[in-house]
Short mmCIF file of C-alpha atoms in Angstrom, two decimals:
data_model
loop_
_atom_site.label_atom_id
_atom_site.label_comp_id
_atom_site.label_asym_id
_atom_site.label_seq_id
_atom_site.Cartn_x
_atom_site.Cartn_y
_atom_site.Cartn_z
CA GLY A 1006 13.55 11.75 -5.08
CA GLN A 1007 14.67 13.13 -8.10
CA ASN A 1008 17.64 11.75 -10.10
CA ILE A 1009 18.35 12.71 -14.09
CA ASP A 1010 21.74 11.41 -14.72
CA GLN A 1011 24.29 11.94 -17.88
CA PRO A 1012 28.21 12.23 -18.92
CA THR A 1013 29.51 15.46 -17.97
CA GLU A 1014 31.75 15.69 -21.33
CA MET A 1015 32.02 13.67 -24.32
CA THR A 1016 33.84 14.57 -27.42
CA ALA A 1017 33.78 14.07 -30.94
CA THR A 1018 34.53 14.86 -34.70
CA GLU A 1019 33.36 16.53 -36.85
CA GLY A 1020 30.70 14.93 -39.61
CA ALA A 1021 30.32 12.35 -36.69
CA ILE A 1022 27.33 11.31 -34.81
CA VAL A 1023 26.99 11.44 -31.51
CA GLN A 1024 24.81 9.74 -28.21
CA ILE A 1025 23.75 11.47 -25.37
CA ASN A 1026 22.35 9.17 -22.99
CA CYS A 1027 19.86 10.35 -19.96
CA THR A 1028 18.81 7.91 -17.60
CA TYR A 1029 15.89 9.33 -14.60
CA GLN A 1030 14.40 8.61 -11.99
CA THR A 1031 11.62 10.68 -10.95
CA SER A 1032 8.02 10.48 -9.20
CA GLY A 1033 5.62 11.25 -12.30
CA PHE A 1034 6.92 12.02 -15.60
CA ASN A 1035 5.02 14.37 -17.88
CA GLY A 1036 7.79 13.99 -20.95
CA LEU A 1037 11.11 14.66 -21.22
CA PHE A 1038 12.84 17.23 -22.76
CA TRP A 1039 16.61 18.28 -24.68
CA TYR A 1040 17.61 21.47 -24.84
CA GLN A 1041 21.29 22.82 -26.14
CA GLN A 1042 23.35 25.46 -23.84
CA HIS A 1043 26.42 27.60 -25.66
CA ALA A 1044 28.30 29.18 -23.19
CA GLY A 1045 27.29 32.02 -21.60
CA GLU A 1046 23.79 32.31 -23.15
CA ALA A 1047 19.79 30.79 -22.90
CA PRO A 1048 19.29 27.42 -23.14
CA THR A 1049 17.11 27.32 -26.59
CA PHE A 1050 14.85 23.78 -26.72
CA LEU A 1051 15.85 21.01 -29.19
CA SER A 1052 12.68 18.44 -28.59
CA TYR A 1053 9.80 16.69 -25.99
CA ASN A 1054 9.24 13.19 -26.20
CA VAL A 1055 6.42 12.03 -23.93
CA LEU A 1056 5.61 8.64 -25.89
CA ASP A 1057 8.34 5.52 -26.69
CA GLY A 1058 9.99 5.76 -29.43
CA LEU A 1059 12.43 7.98 -31.89
CA GLU A 1060 11.74 11.77 -33.02
CA GLU A 1061 13.40 13.28 -35.16
CA LYS A 1062 14.18 16.95 -36.76
CA GLY A 1063 17.03 17.34 -39.38
CA ARG A 1064 19.97 16.64 -38.10
CA PHE A 1065 18.63 16.21 -34.42
CA SER A 1066 16.87 12.98 -32.77
CA SER A 1067 15.36 12.14 -29.73
CA PHE A 1068 14.82 8.80 -28.73
CA LEU A 1069 12.51 7.78 -25.28
CA SER A 1070 11.67 4.71 -23.41
CA ARG A 1071 9.63 5.18 -20.45
CA SER A 1072 9.85 1.23 -19.22
CA LYS A 1073 13.40 1.80 -18.68
CA GLY A 1074 13.49 5.74 -17.51
CA TYR A 1075 15.69 6.17 -20.68
CA SER A 1076 16.13 8.51 -23.14
CA TYR A 1077 19.49 9.29 -25.57
CA LEU A 1078 19.67 12.70 -28.02
CA LEU A 1079 21.35 11.83 -31.40
CA LEU A 1080 23.24 14.35 -33.59
CA LYS A 1081 24.47 13.30 -36.61
CA GLU A 1082 26.74 15.24 -39.51
CA LEU A 1083 27.86 17.09 -36.19
CA GLN A 1084 29.37 20.67 -37.18
CA MET A 1085 31.41 23.06 -34.62
CA LYS A 1086 29.04 24.74 -33.60
CA ASP A 1087 27.46 21.96 -32.30
CA SER A 1088 29.85 22.48 -29.53
CA ALA A 1089 28.23 23.43 -26.57
CA SER A 1090 26.41 21.63 -23.18
CA TYR A 1091 23.16 19.64 -23.83
CA LEU A 1092 20.31 19.87 -21.33
CA CYS A 1093 18.17 16.37 -20.33
CA ALA A 1094 15.15 18.15 -17.87
CA VAL A 1095 12.39 15.89 -17.27
CA MET A 1096 8.59 17.19 -16.48
CA VAL A 1097 7.32 15.33 -13.17
CA ARG A 1098 3.96 15.41 -11.26
CA SER A 1099 2.67 19.13 -11.02
CA ASP A 1100 4.49 19.78 -14.09
CA LYS A 1101 7.47 20.84 -12.55
CA ILE A 1102 10.41 20.64 -14.75
CA ILE A 1103 14.39 19.37 -13.43
CA PHE A 1104 17.54 19.35 -15.64
CA GLY A 1105 20.63 16.94 -15.50
CA LYS A 1106 23.72 17.94 -14.95
CA GLY A 1107 23.94 18.76 -18.81
CA THR A 1108 26.69 16.97 -20.61
CA ARG A 1109 29.53 18.97 -22.29
CA LEU A 1110 29.88 18.39 -25.70
CA HIS A 1111 33.59 19.20 -27.33
CA ILE A 1112 33.49 18.59 -31.23
CA LEU A 1113 37.44 17.98 -33.01
CA PRO A 1114 38.02 19.30 -36.51
CA SER B 1033 4.96 30.98 -30.41
CA GLN B 1034 5.98 32.29 -26.92
CA THR B 1035 8.18 34.96 -26.48
CA ILE B 1036 9.37 35.60 -23.05
CA HIS B 1037 11.33 38.44 -21.80
CA GLN B 1038 13.56 39.07 -19.19
CA TRP B 1039 15.28 42.12 -17.89
CA PRO B 1040 17.68 43.32 -17.19
CA ALA B 1041 20.71 41.28 -18.84
CA THR B 1042 23.55 42.00 -16.48
CA LEU B 1043 23.37 42.72 -13.03
CA VAL B 1044 25.54 43.90 -10.36
CA GLN B 1045 24.33 44.85 -6.78
CA PRO B 1046 25.86 45.12 -3.43
CA VAL B 1047 25.38 42.11 -0.21
CA GLY B 1048 22.51 43.34 1.37
CA SER B 1049 20.75 45.09 -1.47
CA PRO B 1050 16.95 44.24 -2.69
CA LEU B 1051 16.48 42.11 -5.77
CA SER B 1052 13.55 42.91 -8.39
CA LEU B 1053 13.97 40.52 -11.83
CA GLU B 1054 10.61 40.47 -13.88
CA CYS B 1055 9.72 38.06 -16.80
CA THR B 1056 6.25 38.35 -19.19
CA VAL B 1057 5.49 35.96 -21.41
CA GLU B 1058 4.27 37.00 -25.23
CA GLY B 1059 2.33 34.73 -26.79
CA THR B 1060 0.26 32.46 -24.69
CA SER B 1061 -2.00 31.83 -21.77
CA ASN B 1062 -2.57 30.58 -18.66
CA PRO B 1063 0.89 29.35 -19.11
CA ASN B 1064 3.66 27.68 -16.41
CA LEU B 1065 6.73 29.99 -15.59
CA TYR B 1066 9.20 28.65 -13.50
CA TRP B 1067 12.62 30.89 -12.36
CA TYR B 1068 16.05 28.88 -12.00
CA ARG B 1069 19.38 29.43 -10.92
CA GLN B 1070 22.93 28.15 -12.91
CA ALA B 1071 26.26 28.98 -11.21
CA ALA B 1072 28.96 28.94 -13.40
CA GLY B 1073 29.38 25.64 -15.23
CA ARG B 1074 26.84 24.00 -13.07
CA GLY B 1075 22.70 22.28 -13.96
CA LEU B 1076 19.87 24.77 -14.02
CA GLN B 1077 18.51 24.48 -10.44
CA LEU B 1078 14.78 25.09 -9.78
CA LEU B 1079 13.65 27.67 -7.59
CA PHE B 1080 9.91 28.28 -8.34
CA TYR B 1081 7.20 27.07 -10.18
CA SER B 1082 3.65 28.42 -10.75
CA VAL B 1083 0.90 27.00 -12.70
CA GLY B 1084 -1.53 29.75 -12.27
CA ILE B 1085 -1.89 33.75 -11.07
CA GLY B 1086 -1.12 33.62 -6.95
CA GLN B 1087 0.45 30.21 -7.26
CA ILE B 1088 3.82 29.83 -6.21
CA SER B 1089 5.70 26.03 -5.01
CA SER B 1090 9.25 27.22 -3.51
CA GLU B 1091 11.63 24.16 -4.24
CA VAL B 1092 15.26 25.19 -2.01
CA PRO B 1093 14.93 26.92 1.19
CA GLN B 1094 16.80 30.37 0.55
CA ASN B 1095 15.92 34.39 0.97
CA LEU B 1096 14.98 34.98 -2.48
CA SER B 1097 10.75 34.90 -3.07
CA ALA B 1098 8.45 34.83 -6.42
CA SER B 1099 5.37 36.23 -6.98
CA ARG B 1100 2.79 36.03 -10.06
CA PRO B 1101 0.72 38.74 -10.21
CA GLN B 1102 -0.79 37.96 -13.38
CA ASP B 1103 -1.19 35.24 -15.72
CA ARG B 1104 2.24 36.29 -18.20
CA GLN B 1105 4.03 38.29 -15.28
CA PHE B 1106 6.87 36.13 -12.80
CA ILE B 1107 9.03 38.36 -10.62
CA LEU B 1108 11.73 37.24 -8.53
CA SER B 1109 12.24 38.86 -5.58
CA SER B 1110 14.91 39.20 -2.61
CA LYS B 1111 15.04 41.94 1.18
CA LYS B 1112 18.48 41.57 0.90
CA LEU B 1113 21.52 39.78 -1.51
CA LEU B 1114 23.59 37.09 -0.56
CA LEU B 1115 27.39 36.73 -2.52
CA SER B 1116 25.77 32.70 -2.80
CA ASP B 1117 23.02 34.57 -4.61
CA SER B 1118 25.18 35.42 -7.08
CA GLY B 1119 24.20 33.24 -10.27
CA PHE B 1120 22.67 33.30 -14.18
CA TYR B 1121 18.78 33.66 -13.09
CA LEU B 1122 16.57 32.17 -16.05
CA CYS B 1123 12.86 32.45 -16.51
CA ALA B 1124 10.61 29.80 -18.64
CA SER B 1125 7.25 28.72 -19.64
CA THR B 1126 5.42 26.72 -21.10
CA SER B 1127 1.42 26.11 -22.23
CA ASP B 1128 1.01 22.79 -23.99
CA ARG B 1129 3.66 20.23 -21.92
CA ALA B 1130 5.39 19.99 -25.48
CA GLU B 1131 7.82 23.29 -25.49
CA ALA B 1132 9.40 25.05 -22.87
CA PHE B 1133 10.87 28.53 -23.72
CA PHE B 1134 13.62 30.24 -22.00
CA GLY B 1135 13.90 34.23 -21.53
CA GLN B 1136 17.54 35.52 -22.66
CA GLY B 1137 18.27 35.22 -18.33
CA THR B 1138 19.97 38.41 -15.80
CA ARG B 1139 23.37 37.76 -14.83
CA LEU B 1140 23.72 38.69 -11.51
CA THR B 1141 26.50 39.61 -10.02
CA VAL B 1142 26.71 40.15 -6.02
CA VAL B 1143 29.59 42.33 -4.91
#
């Protein structure tokens, strides 16, 4: 079967750093995606990792370890607009993309 | 980059009525296409995906169906809607596995 786990909710303070973890156990692996989703809106693409290591894009970074079935999304210099759900997704065999349940991130002033 | 068009943005339909949601993609060719449903406050459930014209993989047994009559067109249908079909329907597209984009979604309420 396919299993993608991430924390349900997290809280952080404006200006701080937060790390959102994702672990997966899937049949096949063709890459891992992170998305941001504000309430009532469609998800927006943040990052894609297919090789081990860290990918940095401005305030957001994503890390992957394929041997451990583990990824994290790192958000720096948090802003109030970063309050959203963050979705981890894995592309498995046959190019199917499956999602975790998402992590709701609350930013406190 | 790709642009995914979905319409309508909001839809209210009575139980037992038919449904047709269309998704079209611009800016790429031969994409993989996906239909997801998201219940309120929940994660994305994969309904169907397609790697080419006429090729549909169904993930969840239900009263929905999907078709891909053209390379960049993906249609989600139902002959008779149920109350449980209510949700936020999202179409996604990826053409090189490195990025997967979503349309703006259709919020369907079955009454």
